[in-house]
């Protein structure tokens, strides 16, 4: 107060570091300052006393809120670290390799809205006559959903001997999920198997978003849907399968509900948007079509997708 110099301010800054290191609360700092001023300038405290008392009271509540805030920041940092580790584990466990076939062009895109993806795509190709694909969506998010997806992948991989039968695959996976997953978590799945030589696509669904069949000969889209209960609801559930024939330039478009739910644009018919985009760009490769769908639907929803976005396209 007598010698107001830059040196004194520097001393104050060093003093602040010491206070932080010793975890001195803000109200204690004000109290120390008040007592020091009272000793050095006793004649000036009568008028300033109420102001100091008021400031101490403010700092008590500020200090409590500040400490709580710091604790939350620390917990958030720990949570972020755990989520990053879990995300990397999920990417490793659920890595999907897209098969390469001469007669079938395959496209796939899966974009999570958060770090953890609630969607999963699984391919199986025996190198000869059959190609199967499972498009899965967990009703739930975060680490529990990722663990559930790991169980789904493990179940699908153990069914390599029976991958040609969509009904049987869904029935087995249903029992796996019903026994091993919390009652509040369910899974939808669309499972299809293509006989590459005979061009027959057989499929079954467990409460999943209906797929689309583009028939090039008539330049029209047809729904590819089958009734079936979500996986994990009841232990003994039967699933029916259906068949369609694929001809040259036909496409099967499989997706999760994150593609079709236009929550920000209730006046738009999402399936009309999707079919119009595909029809106008049917000359593109399957992968290019997947990327175009994501880009355009993201734009329609003002870049605020409400759910994980997954599309798989098989183009003959």
mmCIF file of C-alpha atoms in Angstrom:
data_model
loop_
_atom_site.group_PDB
_atom_site.id
_atom_site.type_symbol
_atom_site.label_atom_id
_atom_site.label_comp_id
_atom_site.label_asym_id
_atom_site.label_seq_id
_atom_site.Cartn_x
_atom_site.Cartn_y
_atom_site.Cartn_z
ATOM 1 C CA UNK A 1 0.000 0.000 0.000
ATOM 2 C CA UNK A 2 3.034 2.302 0.583
ATOM 3 C CA UNK A 3 5.324 1.152 -2.237
ATOM 4 C CA UNK A 4 3.178 0.048 -5.189
ATOM 5 C CA UNK A 5 5.805 -1.471 -7.484
ATOM 6 C CA UNK A 6 6.020 -4.293 -10.016
ATOM 7 C CA UNK A 7 8.374 -6.092 -7.615
ATOM 8 C CA UNK A 8 5.652 -6.250 -4.966
ATOM 9 C CA UNK A 9 3.207 -7.719 -7.478
ATOM 10 C CA UNK A 10 5.780 -10.389 -8.378
ATOM 11 C CA UNK A 11 6.133 -11.207 -4.661
ATOM 12 C CA UNK A 12 2.347 -11.577 -4.479
ATOM 13 C CA UNK A 13 2.344 -13.991 -7.411
ATOM 14 C CA UNK A 14 4.948 -16.204 -5.716
ATOM 15 C CA UNK A 15 2.918 -16.027 -2.485
ATOM 16 C CA UNK A 16 -0.151 -17.225 -4.440
ATOM 17 C CA UNK A 17 1.728 -20.337 -5.595
ATOM 18 C CA UNK A 18 2.627 -21.165 -2.005
ATOM 19 C CA UNK A 19 -1.004 -20.781 -0.936
ATOM 20 C CA UNK A 20 -2.133 -23.170 -3.703
ATOM 21 C CA UNK A 21 0.553 -25.733 -2.832
ATOM 22 C CA UNK A 22 -0.573 -25.704 0.820
ATOM 23 C CA UNK A 23 -4.299 -25.860 -0.165
ATOM 24 C CA UNK A 24 -5.160 -22.635 1.682
ATOM 25 C CA UNK A 25 -8.829 -21.793 1.065
ATOM 26 C CA UNK A 26 -9.894 -18.434 -0.464
ATOM 27 C CA UNK A 27 -11.687 -17.346 2.739
ATOM 28 C CA UNK A 28 -8.523 -18.030 4.755
ATOM 29 C CA UNK A 29 -6.515 -15.893 2.322
ATOM 30 C CA UNK A 30 -8.924 -12.971 2.846
ATOM 31 C CA UNK A 31 -8.820 -13.493 6.626
ATOM 32 C CA UNK A 32 -4.980 -13.478 6.620
ATOM 33 C CA UNK A 33 -4.997 -10.274 4.576
ATOM 34 C CA UNK A 34 -7.566 -8.646 6.865
ATOM 35 C CA UNK A 35 -5.554 -9.473 9.997
ATOM 36 C CA UNK A 36 -2.351 -8.175 8.413
ATOM 37 C CA UNK A 37 -3.969 -4.870 7.385
ATOM 38 C CA UNK A 38 -5.506 -4.546 10.853
ATOM 39 C CA UNK A 39 -2.058 -4.891 12.481
ATOM 40 C CA UNK A 40 -0.242 -2.574 10.070
ATOM 41 C CA UNK A 41 -2.977 0.081 9.713
ATOM 42 C CA UNK A 42 -5.125 -0.179 12.876
ATOM 43 C CA UNK A 43 -6.597 3.293 12.401
ATOM 44 C CA UNK A 44 -8.030 2.456 8.954
ATOM 45 C CA UNK A 45 -9.924 -0.725 9.805
ATOM 46 C CA UNK A 46 -13.075 0.764 11.351
ATOM 47 C CA UNK A 47 -14.546 1.718 7.970
ATOM 48 C CA UNK A 48 -13.205 -1.310 6.082
ATOM 49 C CA UNK A 49 -14.244 -3.924 8.678
ATOM 50 C CA UNK A 50 -17.760 -4.626 7.233
ATOM 51 C CA UNK A 51 -16.343 -4.898 3.698
ATOM 52 C CA UNK A 52 -13.787 -7.496 4.801
ATOM 53 C CA UNK A 53 -16.397 -9.477 6.728
ATOM 54 C CA UNK A 54 -18.664 -9.467 3.669
ATOM 55 C CA UNK A 55 -15.791 -10.607 1.428
ATOM 56 C CA UNK A 56 -14.898 -13.458 3.795
ATOM 57 C CA UNK A 57 -18.515 -14.652 3.760
ATOM 58 C CA UNK A 58 -18.540 -14.566 -0.047
ATOM 59 C CA UNK A 59 -15.229 -16.440 -0.231
ATOM 60 C CA UNK A 60 -16.512 -19.198 2.076
ATOM 61 C CA UNK A 61 -19.223 -20.122 -0.437
ATOM 62 C CA UNK A 62 -16.979 -19.436 -3.421
ATOM 63 C CA UNK A 63 -14.302 -21.708 -1.959
ATOM 64 C CA UNK A 64 -16.780 -24.531 -1.447
ATOM 65 C CA UNK A 65 -18.110 -24.216 -4.997
ATOM 66 C CA UNK A 66 -14.581 -23.945 -6.410
ATOM 67 C CA UNK A 67 -13.399 -27.088 -4.624
ATOM 68 C CA UNK A 68 -16.461 -28.986 -5.826
ATOM 69 C CA UNK A 69 -15.821 -27.754 -9.362
ATOM 70 C CA UNK A 70 -12.182 -28.877 -9.229
ATOM 71 C CA UNK A 71 -13.269 -32.284 -7.940
ATOM 72 C CA UNK A 72 -15.726 -32.654 -10.833
ATOM 73 C CA UNK A 73 -13.046 -31.642 -13.336
ATOM 74 C CA UNK A 74 -10.736 -34.306 -11.946
ATOM 75 C CA UNK A 75 -13.466 -36.949 -12.130
ATOM 76 C CA UNK A 76 -14.280 -35.880 -15.692
ATOM 77 C CA UNK A 77 -10.617 -36.176 -16.687
ATOM 78 C CA UNK A 78 -10.501 -39.690 -15.218
ATOM 79 C CA UNK A 79 -13.733 -40.583 -17.026
ATOM 80 C CA UNK A 80 -12.369 -39.247 -20.333
ATOM 81 C CA UNK A 81 -9.228 -41.346 -19.903
ATOM 82 C CA UNK A 82 -11.283 -44.476 -19.221
ATOM 83 C CA UNK A 83 -13.547 -43.749 -22.218
ATOM 84 C CA UNK A 84 -10.542 -43.314 -24.518
ATOM 85 C CA UNK A 85 -9.165 -46.665 -23.383
ATOM 86 C CA UNK A 86 -12.573 -48.332 -23.800
ATOM 87 C CA UNK A 87 -13.013 -46.779 -27.257
ATOM 88 C CA UNK A 88 -9.641 -48.097 -28.423
ATOM 89 C CA UNK A 89 -10.478 -51.553 -27.059
ATOM 90 C CA UNK A 90 -13.847 -51.480 -28.860
ATOM 91 C CA UNK A 91 -12.227 -50.487 -32.156
ATOM 92 C CA UNK A 92 -9.787 -53.383 -31.801
ATOM 93 C CA UNK A 93 -12.367 -55.971 -30.734
ATOM 94 C CA UNK A 94 -15.036 -54.959 -33.257
ATOM 95 C CA UNK A 95 -12.807 -54.312 -36.243
ATOM 96 C CA UNK A 96 -14.667 -55.279 -39.417
ATOM 97 C CA UNK A 97 -13.039 -56.343 -42.657
ATOM 98 C CA UNK A 98 -15.120 -55.819 -45.790
ATOM 99 C CA UNK A 99 -14.787 -58.810 -48.171
ATOM 100 C CA UNK A 100 -13.756 -58.265 -51.775
ATOM 101 C CA UNK A 101 -15.820 -60.087 -54.403
ATOM 102 C CA UNK A 102 -15.829 -59.825 -58.183
ATOM 103 C CA UNK A 103 -19.584 -60.094 -58.660
ATOM 104 C CA UNK A 104 -20.701 -58.102 -55.583
ATOM 105 C CA UNK A 105 -19.693 -54.514 -54.804
ATOM 106 C CA UNK A 106 -19.815 -53.887 -51.031
ATOM 107 C CA UNK A 107 -19.988 -50.507 -49.296
ATOM 108 C CA UNK A 108 -20.033 -49.777 -45.558
ATOM 109 C CA UNK A 109 -20.008 -46.710 -43.318
ATOM 110 C CA UNK A 110 -20.525 -46.610 -39.540
ATOM 111 C CA UNK A 111 -20.171 -43.300 -37.687
ATOM 112 C CA UNK A 112 -20.884 -43.029 -33.933
ATOM 113 C CA UNK A 113 -22.308 -39.799 -32.508
ATOM 114 C CA UNK A 114 -20.276 -40.390 -29.333
ATOM 115 C CA UNK A 115 -16.946 -42.082 -28.754
ATOM 116 C CA UNK A 116 -18.496 -45.516 -28.296
ATOM 117 C CA UNK A 117 -20.383 -46.983 -31.243
ATOM 118 C CA UNK A 118 -23.742 -48.647 -30.538
ATOM 119 C CA UNK A 119 -23.847 -50.123 -34.070
ATOM 120 C CA UNK A 120 -21.881 -53.087 -35.388
ATOM 121 C CA UNK A 121 -21.481 -54.710 -38.815
ATOM 122 C CA UNK A 122 -20.209 -58.260 -39.225
ATOM 123 C CA UNK A 123 -19.270 -59.931 -42.525
ATOM 124 C CA UNK A 124 -18.577 -63.575 -43.246
ATOM 125 C CA UNK A 125 -17.323 -64.811 -46.591
ATOM 126 C CA UNK A 126 -16.261 -68.398 -47.134
ATOM 127 C CA UNK A 127 -14.247 -67.485 -50.208
ATOM 128 C CA UNK A 128 -16.616 -69.415 -52.439
ATOM 129 C CA UNK A 129 -20.375 -69.342 -52.755
ATOM 130 C CA UNK A 130 -21.772 -67.408 -49.791
ATOM 131 C CA UNK A 131 -21.541 -63.942 -48.251
ATOM 132 C CA UNK A 132 -23.335 -63.090 -45.015
ATOM 133 C CA UNK A 133 -23.744 -59.742 -43.276
ATOM 134 C CA UNK A 134 -25.196 -58.766 -39.906
ATOM 135 C CA UNK A 135 -26.158 -55.149 -39.161
ATOM 136 C CA UNK A 136 -26.701 -54.677 -35.436
ATOM 137 C CA UNK A 137 -27.904 -51.863 -33.183
ATOM 138 C CA UNK A 138 -27.818 -51.965 -29.367
ATOM 139 C CA UNK A 139 -30.589 -50.177 -27.478
ATOM 140 C CA UNK A 140 -28.155 -48.384 -25.166
ATOM 141 C CA UNK A 141 -24.902 -46.450 -25.266
ATOM 142 C CA UNK A 142 -21.464 -46.316 -23.735
ATOM 143 C CA UNK A 143 -19.381 -49.102 -22.254
ATOM 144 C CA UNK A 144 -22.316 -51.521 -21.567
ATOM 145 C CA UNK A 145 -23.322 -51.316 -25.251
ATOM 146 C CA UNK A 146 -19.730 -51.973 -26.321
ATOM 147 C CA UNK A 147 -19.534 -55.039 -24.081
ATOM 148 C CA UNK A 148 -22.843 -56.273 -25.505
ATOM 149 C CA UNK A 149 -21.495 -55.826 -29.036
ATOM 150 C CA UNK A 150 -18.446 -57.910 -28.121
ATOM 151 C CA UNK A 151 -20.791 -60.736 -27.107
ATOM 152 C CA UNK A 152 -22.665 -60.386 -30.415
ATOM 153 C CA UNK A 153 -19.436 -60.582 -32.395
ATOM 154 C CA UNK A 154 -18.235 -63.607 -30.429
ATOM 155 C CA UNK A 155 -21.579 -65.336 -30.999
ATOM 156 C CA UNK A 156 -21.511 -64.623 -34.747
ATOM 157 C CA UNK A 157 -17.957 -65.901 -35.095
ATOM 158 C CA UNK A 158 -18.798 -69.164 -33.331
ATOM 159 C CA UNK A 159 -21.687 -69.646 -35.787
ATOM 160 C CA UNK A 160 -19.450 -69.801 -38.832
ATOM 161 C CA UNK A 161 -20.703 -73.340 -39.441
ATOM 162 C CA UNK A 162 -24.338 -72.156 -39.684
ATOM 163 C CA UNK A 163 -24.010 -68.701 -41.231
ATOM 164 C CA UNK A 164 -26.148 -69.704 -44.243
ATOM 165 C CA UNK A 165 -29.318 -69.954 -42.096
ATOM 166 C CA UNK A 166 -30.504 -66.469 -40.991
ATOM 167 C CA UNK A 167 -33.261 -67.828 -38.751
ATOM 168 C CA UNK A 168 -30.950 -70.137 -36.830
ATOM 169 C CA UNK A 169 -28.299 -67.423 -36.418
ATOM 170 C CA UNK A 170 -30.800 -65.004 -34.849
ATOM 171 C CA UNK A 171 -32.208 -67.688 -32.555
ATOM 172 C CA UNK A 172 -28.760 -68.586 -31.192
ATOM 173 C CA UNK A 173 -27.637 -64.970 -30.762
ATOM 174 C CA UNK A 174 -30.931 -64.234 -29.002
ATOM 175 C CA UNK A 175 -30.214 -66.916 -26.390
ATOM 176 C CA UNK A 176 -26.662 -65.631 -25.900
ATOM 177 C CA UNK A 177 -27.847 -62.065 -25.289
ATOM 178 C CA UNK A 178 -30.828 -63.056 -23.125
ATOM 179 C CA UNK A 179 -28.548 -64.997 -20.759
ATOM 180 C CA UNK A 180 -25.548 -62.682 -20.665
ATOM 181 C CA UNK A 181 -26.889 -59.115 -20.899
ATOM 182 C CA UNK A 182 -28.765 -56.901 -18.447
ATOM 183 C CA UNK A 183 -32.568 -57.008 -18.768
ATOM 184 C CA UNK A 184 -32.689 -53.318 -19.709
ATOM 185 C CA UNK A 185 -30.555 -53.808 -22.832
ATOM 186 C CA UNK A 186 -31.850 -55.158 -26.128
ATOM 187 C CA UNK A 187 -30.364 -55.638 -29.583
ATOM 188 C CA UNK A 188 -31.870 -55.333 -33.041
ATOM 189 C CA UNK A 189 -30.277 -57.182 -35.960
ATOM 190 C CA UNK A 190 -30.794 -57.610 -39.676
ATOM 191 C CA UNK A 191 -29.052 -60.732 -40.945
ATOM 192 C CA UNK A 192 -28.724 -61.641 -44.599
ATOM 193 C CA UNK A 193 -26.907 -64.329 -46.548
ATOM 194 C CA UNK A 194 -26.254 -64.132 -50.276
ATOM 195 C CA UNK A 195 -25.778 -67.205 -52.431
ATOM 196 C CA UNK A 196 -23.332 -65.607 -54.840
ATOM 197 C CA UNK A 197 -23.718 -68.204 -57.608
ATOM 198 C CA UNK A 198 -27.510 -68.452 -57.512
ATOM 199 C CA UNK A 199 -28.026 -64.743 -56.682
ATOM 200 C CA UNK A 200 -30.480 -65.565 -53.886
ATOM 201 C CA UNK A 201 -30.451 -63.287 -50.842
ATOM 202 C CA UNK A 202 -32.067 -64.862 -47.757
ATOM 203 C CA UNK A 203 -32.678 -62.707 -44.700
ATOM 204 C CA UNK A 204 -34.268 -62.450 -41.265
ATOM 205 C CA UNK A 205 -34.763 -59.575 -38.846
ATOM 206 C CA UNK A 206 -34.946 -59.133 -35.078
ATOM 207 C CA UNK A 207 -36.838 -55.861 -34.655
ATOM 208 C CA UNK A 208 -34.423 -54.066 -36.971
ATOM 209 C CA UNK A 209 -34.912 -51.189 -39.399
ATOM 210 C CA UNK A 210 -36.218 -52.656 -42.704
ATOM 211 C CA UNK A 211 -33.716 -52.818 -45.539
ATOM 212 C CA UNK A 212 -34.348 -51.731 -49.131
ATOM 213 C CA UNK A 213 -34.107 -53.649 -52.395
ATOM 214 C CA UNK A 214 -33.415 -51.577 -55.495
ATOM 215 C CA UNK A 215 -34.508 -53.469 -58.609
ATOM 216 C CA UNK A 216 -32.619 -51.992 -61.538
ATOM 217 C CA UNK A 217 -34.842 -53.612 -64.186
ATOM 218 C CA UNK A 218 -37.897 -51.601 -63.070
ATOM 219 C CA UNK A 219 -35.934 -48.739 -61.423
ATOM 220 C CA UNK A 220 -37.895 -49.068 -58.173
ATOM 221 C CA UNK A 221 -37.321 -49.711 -54.474
ATOM 222 C CA UNK A 222 -39.033 -52.427 -52.450
ATOM 223 C CA UNK A 223 -38.964 -52.886 -48.654
ATOM 224 C CA UNK A 224 -36.960 -55.816 -47.323
ATOM 225 C CA UNK A 225 -38.573 -56.534 -43.984
ATOM 226 C CA UNK A 226 -39.291 -59.497 -41.757
ATOM 227 C CA UNK A 227 -41.080 -59.630 -38.434
ATOM 228 C CA UNK A 228 -39.117 -60.721 -35.402
ATOM 229 C CA UNK A 229 -38.716 -59.819 -31.723
ATOM 230 C CA UNK A 230 -35.697 -57.849 -30.528
ATOM 231 C CA UNK A 231 -32.796 -60.005 -29.373
ATOM 232 C CA UNK A 232 -32.579 -60.547 -25.627
ATOM 233 C CA UNK A 233 -36.276 -60.170 -24.767
ATOM 234 C CA UNK A 234 -37.370 -63.828 -24.510
ATOM 235 C CA UNK A 235 -35.091 -66.894 -24.404
ATOM 236 C CA UNK A 236 -37.046 -69.044 -26.865
ATOM 237 C CA UNK A 237 -37.938 -66.948 -29.902
ATOM 238 C CA UNK A 238 -38.371 -68.098 -33.498
ATOM 239 C CA UNK A 239 -37.429 -65.994 -36.519
ATOM 240 C CA UNK A 240 -38.731 -66.513 -40.045
ATOM 241 C CA UNK A 241 -36.577 -65.926 -43.113
ATOM 242 C CA UNK A 242 -37.418 -64.752 -46.617
ATOM 243 C CA UNK A 243 -35.694 -64.810 -49.993
ATOM 244 C CA UNK A 244 -35.308 -62.444 -52.930
ATOM 245 C CA UNK A 245 -33.418 -62.786 -56.199
ATOM 246 C CA UNK A 246 -30.771 -60.231 -57.158
ATOM 247 C CA UNK A 247 -30.265 -59.304 -60.784
ATOM 248 C CA UNK A 248 -27.624 -57.175 -62.467
ATOM 249 C CA UNK A 249 -27.217 -53.702 -60.859
ATOM 250 C CA UNK A 250 -29.676 -54.576 -58.088
ATOM 251 C CA UNK A 251 -28.836 -53.289 -54.605
ATOM 252 C CA UNK A 252 -29.612 -54.233 -51.009
ATOM 253 C CA UNK A 253 -29.405 -51.258 -48.643
ATOM 254 C CA UNK A 254 -29.173 -52.173 -44.935
ATOM 255 C CA UNK A 255 -29.148 -49.505 -42.230
ATOM 256 C CA UNK A 256 -29.756 -48.674 -38.584
ATOM 257 C CA UNK A 257 -32.482 -46.308 -37.357
ATOM 258 C CA UNK A 258 -29.900 -43.521 -36.994
ATOM 259 C CA UNK A 259 -30.102 -43.212 -40.781
ATOM 260 C CA UNK A 260 -33.882 -42.949 -41.032
ATOM 261 C CA UNK A 261 -34.796 -40.884 -37.955
ATOM 262 C CA UNK A 262 -34.917 -37.246 -39.127
ATOM 263 C CA UNK A 263 -35.815 -35.769 -35.734
ATOM 264 C CA UNK A 264 -34.836 -32.259 -36.709
ATOM 265 C CA UNK A 265 -36.930 -32.412 -39.912
ATOM 266 C CA UNK A 266 -40.318 -33.947 -39.096
ATOM 267 C CA UNK A 267 -41.808 -32.804 -42.405
ATOM 268 C CA UNK A 268 -39.392 -34.947 -44.446
ATOM 269 C CA UNK A 269 -39.916 -38.615 -45.302
ATOM 270 C CA UNK A 270 -36.504 -40.117 -44.600
ATOM 271 C CA UNK A 271 -36.961 -43.118 -46.877
ATOM 272 C CA UNK A 272 -37.977 -40.899 -49.781
ATOM 273 C CA UNK A 273 -34.801 -38.860 -49.248
ATOM 274 C CA UNK A 274 -32.676 -42.040 -49.141
ATOM 275 C CA UNK A 275 -34.246 -43.647 -52.212
ATOM 276 C CA UNK A 276 -34.059 -40.415 -54.223
ATOM 277 C CA UNK A 277 -30.357 -40.031 -53.420
ATOM 278 C CA UNK A 278 -29.559 -43.615 -54.371
ATOM 279 C CA UNK A 279 -31.618 -43.538 -57.562
ATOM 280 C CA UNK A 280 -30.007 -40.287 -58.718
ATOM 281 C CA UNK A 281 -26.517 -41.647 -58.019
ATOM 282 C CA UNK A 282 -26.950 -45.349 -58.786
ATOM 283 C CA UNK A 283 -23.968 -45.231 -61.138
ATOM 284 C CA UNK A 284 -21.614 -44.748 -58.154
ATOM 285 C CA UNK A 285 -19.852 -47.586 -56.358
ATOM 286 C CA UNK A 286 -21.416 -49.029 -53.206
ATOM 287 C CA UNK A 287 -18.852 -47.301 -50.986
ATOM 288 C CA UNK A 288 -19.369 -43.967 -52.729
ATOM 289 C CA UNK A 289 -23.120 -44.304 -52.206
ATOM 290 C CA UNK A 290 -22.619 -44.972 -48.471
ATOM 291 C CA UNK A 291 -20.440 -41.896 -48.094
ATOM 292 C CA UNK A 292 -22.862 -39.768 -50.129
ATOM 293 C CA UNK A 293 -25.794 -40.861 -47.933
ATOM 294 C CA UNK A 294 -23.922 -39.904 -44.782
ATOM 295 C CA UNK A 295 -22.858 -36.538 -46.165
ATOM 296 C CA UNK A 296 -26.306 -35.578 -47.484
ATOM 297 C CA UNK A 297 -28.340 -36.852 -44.509
ATOM 298 C CA UNK A 298 -25.991 -35.075 -42.132
ATOM 299 C CA UNK A 299 -26.625 -31.887 -44.123
ATOM 300 C CA UNK A 300 -30.417 -32.416 -44.043
ATOM 301 C CA UNK A 301 -30.265 -32.699 -40.236
ATOM 302 C CA UNK A 302 -28.166 -29.538 -39.890
ATOM 303 C CA UNK A 303 -25.089 -31.609 -38.966
ATOM 304 C CA UNK A 304 -26.804 -32.805 -35.760
ATOM 305 C CA UNK A 305 -27.339 -36.546 -36.142
ATOM 306 C CA UNK A 306 -29.327 -37.949 -33.222
ATOM 307 C CA UNK A 307 -28.004 -41.527 -33.324
ATOM 308 C CA UNK A 308 -25.168 -43.696 -34.612
ATOM 309 C CA UNK A 309 -25.189 -43.814 -38.418
ATOM 310 C CA UNK A 310 -24.591 -47.145 -40.188
ATOM 311 C CA UNK A 311 -25.271 -48.146 -43.810
ATOM 312 C CA UNK A 312 -24.230 -51.277 -45.703
ATOM 313 C CA UNK A 313 -24.870 -51.617 -49.440
ATOM 314 C CA UNK A 314 -24.553 -54.760 -51.564
ATOM 315 C CA UNK A 315 -24.571 -53.973 -55.277
ATOM 316 C CA UNK A 316 -24.594 -56.747 -57.876
#
